[in-house]
PDB file of C-alpha atoms in Angstrom:
ATOM      1  CA  MET A   1      99.093 105.205  12.155  1.00 37.00           C
ATOM      2  CA  SER A   2      95.367 104.628  12.779  1.00 34.00           C
ATOM      3  CA  ARG A   3      94.516 106.359   9.496  1.00 36.00           C
ATOM      4  CA  CYS A   4      96.775 103.919   7.660  1.00 35.00           C
ATOM      5  CA  LEU A   5      95.225 101.015   9.538  1.00 32.00           C
ATOM      6  CA  GLY A   6      91.723 102.256   8.637  1.00 33.00           C
ATOM      7  CA  LEU A   7      92.737 102.523   4.995  1.00 30.00           C
ATOM      8  CA  LEU A   8      94.207  99.029   5.128  1.00 29.00           C
ATOM      9  CA  VAL A   9      90.978  97.654   6.642  1.00 31.00           C
ATOM     10  CA  SER A  10      88.900  99.438   3.988  1.00 31.00           C
ATOM     11  CA  LEU A  11      91.084  98.121   1.196  1.00 29.00           C
ATOM     12  CA  THR A  12      91.024  94.623   2.684  1.00 30.00           C
ATOM     13  CA  LEU A  13      87.238  94.669   2.923  1.00 33.00           C
ATOM     14  CA  ALA A  14      86.933  96.020  -0.609  1.00 37.00           C
ATOM     15  CA  GLY A  15      89.365  93.370  -1.824  1.00 39.00           C
ATOM     16  CA  ALA A  16      87.284  90.686  -0.117  1.00 42.00           C
ATOM     17  CA  GLY A  17      84.381  91.511  -2.411  1.00 42.00           C
ATOM     18  CA  LEU A  18      82.546  94.003  -0.197  1.00 42.00           C
ATOM     19  CA  ALA A  19      81.348  97.180  -1.850  1.00 50.00           C
ATOM     20  CA  THR A  20      82.498 100.433  -0.253  1.00 46.00           C
ATOM     21  CA  SER A  21      78.995 101.135   1.057  1.00 61.00           C
ATOM     22  CA  GLU A  22      78.894  97.690   2.699  1.00 63.00           C
ATOM     23  CA  ALA A  23      82.286  98.298   4.312  1.00 63.00           C
ATOM     24  CA  GLN A  24      81.084 101.671   5.616  1.00 62.00           C
ATOM     25  CA  GLU A  25      77.891 100.041   6.884  1.00 65.00           C
ATOM     26  CA  GLN A  26      79.901  97.440   8.807  1.00 66.00           C
ATOM     27  CA  GLN A  27      82.067 100.156  10.334  1.00 68.00           C
ATOM     28  CA  MET A  28      78.989 102.157  11.359  1.00 75.00           C
ATOM     29  CA  LEU A  29      77.265  99.181  12.991  1.00 88.00           C
ATOM     30  CA  SER A  30      78.865  99.207  16.429  1.00 90.00           C
ATOM     31  CA  ARG A  31      77.665  99.219  20.002  1.00 91.00           C
ATOM     32  CA  LYS A  32      79.253 102.666  20.425  1.00 92.00           C
ATOM     33  CA  SER A  33      77.223 104.210  17.590  1.00 93.00           C
ATOM     34  CA  LEU A  34      74.057 102.464  18.820  1.00 94.00           C
ATOM     35  CA  GLN A  35      74.708 103.884  22.311  1.00 94.00           C
ATOM     36  CA  GLN A  36      74.974 107.371  20.746  1.00 94.00           C
ATOM     37  CA  LEU A  37      71.700 106.766  18.925  1.00 95.00           C
ATOM     38  CA  LYS A  38      70.085 105.600  22.181  1.00 95.00           C
ATOM     39  CA  GLN A  39      71.223 108.773  23.986  1.00 95.00           C
ATOM     40  CA  THR A  40      69.805 110.952  21.186  1.00 94.00           C
ATOM     41  CA  ILE A  41      66.437 109.174  21.381  1.00 94.00           C
ATOM     42  CA  LEU A  42      66.334 109.487  25.184  1.00 94.00           C
ATOM     43  CA  ALA A  43      67.316 113.179  25.006  1.00 94.00           C
ATOM     44  CA  SER A  44      64.482 113.901  22.555  1.00 91.00           C
ATOM     45  CA  GLY A  45      61.952 113.130  25.290  1.00 88.00           C
ATOM     46  CA  HIS A  46      59.454 111.669  22.803  1.00 91.00           C
ATOM     47  CA  ARG A  47      57.351 108.736  24.024  1.00 92.00           C
ATOM     48  CA  CYS A  48      55.246 106.327  21.943  1.00 89.00           C
ATOM     49  CA  THR A  49      53.452 103.012  22.269  1.00 85.00           C
ATOM     50  CA  PHE A  50      54.212 100.596  19.442  1.00 81.00           C
ATOM     51  CA  SER A  51      52.567  97.445  20.813  1.00 80.00           C
ATOM     52  CA  ASN A  52      50.417  96.299  23.714  1.00 76.00           C
ATOM     53  CA  MET A  53      53.483  94.930  25.447  1.00 76.00           C
ATOM     54  CA  TYR A  54      55.516  98.142  25.293  1.00 74.00           C
ATOM     55  CA  ASN A  55      53.950 101.394  26.437  1.00 77.00           C
ATOM     56  CA  HIS A  56      55.360 104.880  26.548  1.00 86.00           C
ATOM     57  CA  ASN A  57      58.663 103.895  24.926  1.00 91.00           C
ATOM     58  CA  PRO A  58      61.369 106.406  23.992  1.00 93.00           C
ATOM     59  CA  CYS A  59      60.959 107.032  20.264  1.00 94.00           C
ATOM     60  CA  LEU A  60      62.110 109.230  17.407  1.00 94.00           C
ATOM     61  CA  ARG A  61      61.317 109.752  13.729  1.00 93.00           C
ATOM     62  CA  ALA A  62      64.250 110.336  11.391  1.00 92.00           C
ATOM     63  CA  GLY A  63      64.830 109.889   7.664  1.00 89.00           C
ATOM     64  CA  GLY A  64      61.536 108.118   6.960  1.00 92.00           C
ATOM     65  CA  LEU A  65      62.032 105.728   9.884  1.00 94.00           C
ATOM     66  CA  ASP A  66      60.332 105.389  13.252  1.00 94.00           C
ATOM     67  CA  LEU A  67      62.758 104.295  15.979  1.00 95.00           C
ATOM     68  CA  TYR A  68      61.697 102.753  19.292  1.00 95.00           C
ATOM     69  CA  LEU A  69      63.851 101.756  22.260  1.00 94.00           C
ATOM     70  CA  ILE A  70      62.796  98.523  23.969  1.00 92.00           C
ATOM     71  CA  PRO A  71      63.452  98.257  27.718  1.00 90.00           C
ATOM     72  CA  ASP A  72      65.786  95.570  29.009  1.00 90.00           C
ATOM     73  CA  ARG A  73      64.292  92.601  30.835  1.00 86.00           C
ATOM     74  CA  GLY A  74      63.912  92.862  34.593  1.00 81.00           C
ATOM     75  CA  PRO A  75      65.990  91.219  37.323  1.00 81.00           C
ATOM     76  CA  ASP A  76      64.065  87.948  36.955  1.00 79.00           C
ATOM     77  CA  GLY A  77      64.194  88.062  33.155  1.00 78.00           C
ATOM     78  CA  HIS A  78      60.581  89.221  32.878  1.00 76.00           C
ATOM     79  CA  PRO A  79      60.060  91.167  29.613  1.00 71.00           C
ATOM     80  CA  GLN A  80      57.364  93.469  31.058  1.00 72.00           C
ATOM     81  CA  TRP A  81      59.247  94.485  34.180  1.00 79.00           C
ATOM     82  CA  ASN A  82      59.639  98.106  33.006  1.00 80.00           C
ATOM     83  CA  LEU A  83      56.209  98.550  31.397  1.00 76.00           C
ATOM     84  CA  ASN A  84      56.385 102.332  31.151  1.00 80.00           C
ATOM     85  CA  ALA A  85      59.943 102.264  29.797  1.00 85.00           C
ATOM     86  CA  ASP A  86      61.249 104.445  32.604  1.00 85.00           C
ATOM     87  CA  PRO A  87      64.978 105.226  32.103  1.00 88.00           C
ATOM     88  CA  ALA A  88      65.352 105.574  35.891  1.00 85.00           C
ATOM     89  CA  LYS A  89      64.119 101.998  36.350  1.00 85.00           C
ATOM     90  CA  GLY A  90      66.103 100.230  33.625  1.00 87.00           C
ATOM     91  CA  ASP A  91      68.227 100.567  30.520  1.00 91.00           C
ATOM     92  CA  PHE A  92      67.603 100.066  26.805  1.00 92.00           C
ATOM     93  CA  HIS A  93      69.771  97.831  24.611  1.00 93.00           C
ATOM     94  CA  GLN A  94      67.301  96.980  21.872  1.00 94.00           C
ATOM     95  CA  LEU A  95      66.188  99.181  19.007  1.00 96.00           C
ATOM     96  CA  LEU A  96      63.216  98.629  16.713  1.00 95.00           C
ATOM     97  CA  VAL A  97      63.407 100.356  13.306  1.00 96.00           C
ATOM     98  CA  VAL A  98      60.123 100.696  11.405  1.00 94.00           C
ATOM     99  CA  PRO A  99      60.249 102.165   7.883  1.00 95.00           C
ATOM    100  CA  LEU A 100      57.389 104.500   6.989  1.00 93.00           C
ATOM    101  CA  ASP A 101      57.475 102.850   3.563  1.00 89.00           C
ATOM    102  CA  ALA A 102      55.142  99.847   3.914  1.00 78.00           C
ATOM    103  CA  GLU A 103      57.117  97.948   1.261  1.00 84.00           C
ATOM    104  CA  ARG A 104      60.051  97.394   3.616  1.00 86.00           C
ATOM    105  CA  SER A 105      60.115  95.165   6.689  1.00 90.00           C
ATOM    106  CA  ARG A 106      60.987  96.357  10.164  1.00 92.00           C
ATOM    107  CA  ALA A 107      64.246  95.379  11.842  1.00 95.00           C
ATOM    108  CA  GLN A 108      65.431  95.044  15.404  1.00 95.00           C
ATOM    109  CA  VAL A 109      68.929  95.050  16.854  1.00 96.00           C
ATOM    110  CA  SER A 110      70.125  94.041  20.328  1.00 95.00           C
ATOM    111  CA  PHE A 111      73.386  95.627  21.456  1.00 94.00           C
ATOM    112  CA  PHE A 112      74.085  94.257  24.937  1.00 92.00           C
ATOM    113  CA  ASP A 113      77.623  93.077  24.170  1.00 85.00           C
ATOM    114  CA  ASP A 114      80.497  95.079  22.668  1.00 78.00           C
ATOM    115  CA  ASN A 115      81.308  92.346  20.172  1.00 80.00           C
ATOM    116  CA  ASP A 116      77.888  90.936  19.353  1.00 88.00           C
ATOM    117  CA  LEU A 117      75.061  92.760  17.627  1.00 92.00           C
ATOM    118  CA  GLN A 118      72.020  90.555  17.101  1.00 94.00           C
ATOM    119  CA  PHE A 119      69.605  91.438  14.311  1.00 94.00           C
ATOM    120  CA  GLU A 120      65.989  90.381  13.827  1.00 93.00           C
ATOM    121  CA  PRO A 121      65.078  88.871  11.492  1.00 91.00           C
ATOM    122  CA  PRO A 122      68.428  87.080  11.825  1.00 90.00           C
ATOM    123  CA  ASP A 123      68.817  85.826   8.244  1.00 88.00           C
ATOM    124  CA  ASP A 124      67.626  88.981   6.502  1.00 91.00           C
ATOM    125  CA  PRO A 125      70.524  91.032   5.047  1.00 90.00           C
ATOM    126  CA  ALA A 126      68.175  94.029   4.937  1.00 92.00           C
ATOM    127  CA  ALA A 127      68.044  94.190   8.767  1.00 94.00           C
ATOM    128  CA  PRO A 128      71.629  95.478   9.307  1.00 93.00           C
ATOM    129  CA  ALA A 129      71.217  97.838   6.334  1.00 92.00           C
ATOM    130  CA  LEU A 130      68.043  99.313   7.854  1.00 94.00           C
ATOM    131  CA  VAL A 131      69.737  99.820  11.230  1.00 94.00           C
ATOM    132  CA  ALA A 132      72.706 101.502   9.480  1.00 93.00           C
ATOM    133  CA  GLU A 133      70.217 103.759   7.672  1.00 93.00           C
ATOM    134  CA  ALA A 134      68.735 104.745  11.050  1.00 94.00           C
ATOM    135  CA  LEU A 135      72.196 105.531  12.418  1.00 94.00           C
ATOM    136  CA  ARG A 136      72.988 107.732   9.404  1.00 92.00           C
ATOM    137  CA  ALA A 137      69.620 109.511   9.682  1.00 91.00           C
ATOM    138  CA  VAL A 138      70.032 110.376  13.366  1.00 92.00           C
ATOM    139  CA  LEU A 139      73.772 110.777  13.824  1.00 89.00           C
ATOM    140  CA  GLY A 140      74.177 112.460  10.431  1.00 85.00           C
ATOM    141  CA  GLY A 141      72.282 115.534  11.629  1.00 72.00           C
ATOM    142  CA  GLY A 142      69.043 115.207   9.654  1.00 66.00           C
ATOM    143  CA  PRO A 143      65.649 116.474  10.868  1.00 66.00           C
ATOM    144  CA  LEU A 144      64.239 114.583  13.855  1.00 69.00           C
ATOM    145  CA  GLY A 145      60.658 114.333  15.093  1.00 70.00           C
ATOM    146  CA  ARG A 146      58.101 112.272  16.984  1.00 67.00           C
ATOM    147  CA  PRO A 147      56.537 109.176  15.377  1.00 71.00           C
ATOM    148  CA  THR A 148      52.787 109.425  14.942  1.00 62.00           C
ATOM    149  CA  GLY A 149      52.173 105.735  15.600  1.00 55.00           C
ATOM    150  CA  LEU A 150      52.158 102.466  13.745  1.00 47.00           C
ATOM    151  CA  PRO A 151      49.430 101.549  11.265  1.00 40.00           C
TER     152      PRO A 151
END
């Protein structure tokens, strides 16, 4: 039954003018898959600093992309509450994706809510595509490594 429903959804999306790759991208972009990505990054044990505000963040390099987890705000909403990005102190529901190719812009996604993924920049259609690329690179079983830092 669910296979038929999935086929129906795919056909409906394709019939609505979405290319197959766009339909697959939309299916891949879920809080569940981002949680899996988060767990893979945390399990890697790699730590990197990508800005003065965020030090020692969980990070991973995959498929020509550097991925950084951003710690959640503290109890009072302070963004620097968990300066050393300690998983024992707080959680991570934001992902920064930085392409190694300088021609492409970085993207960020917040995945606090099951039904609401928020992308930055918000009006850039490349942002969800870049996050989907990161998901494919990590969850698809490609080679993983530690980022060497941002230029």
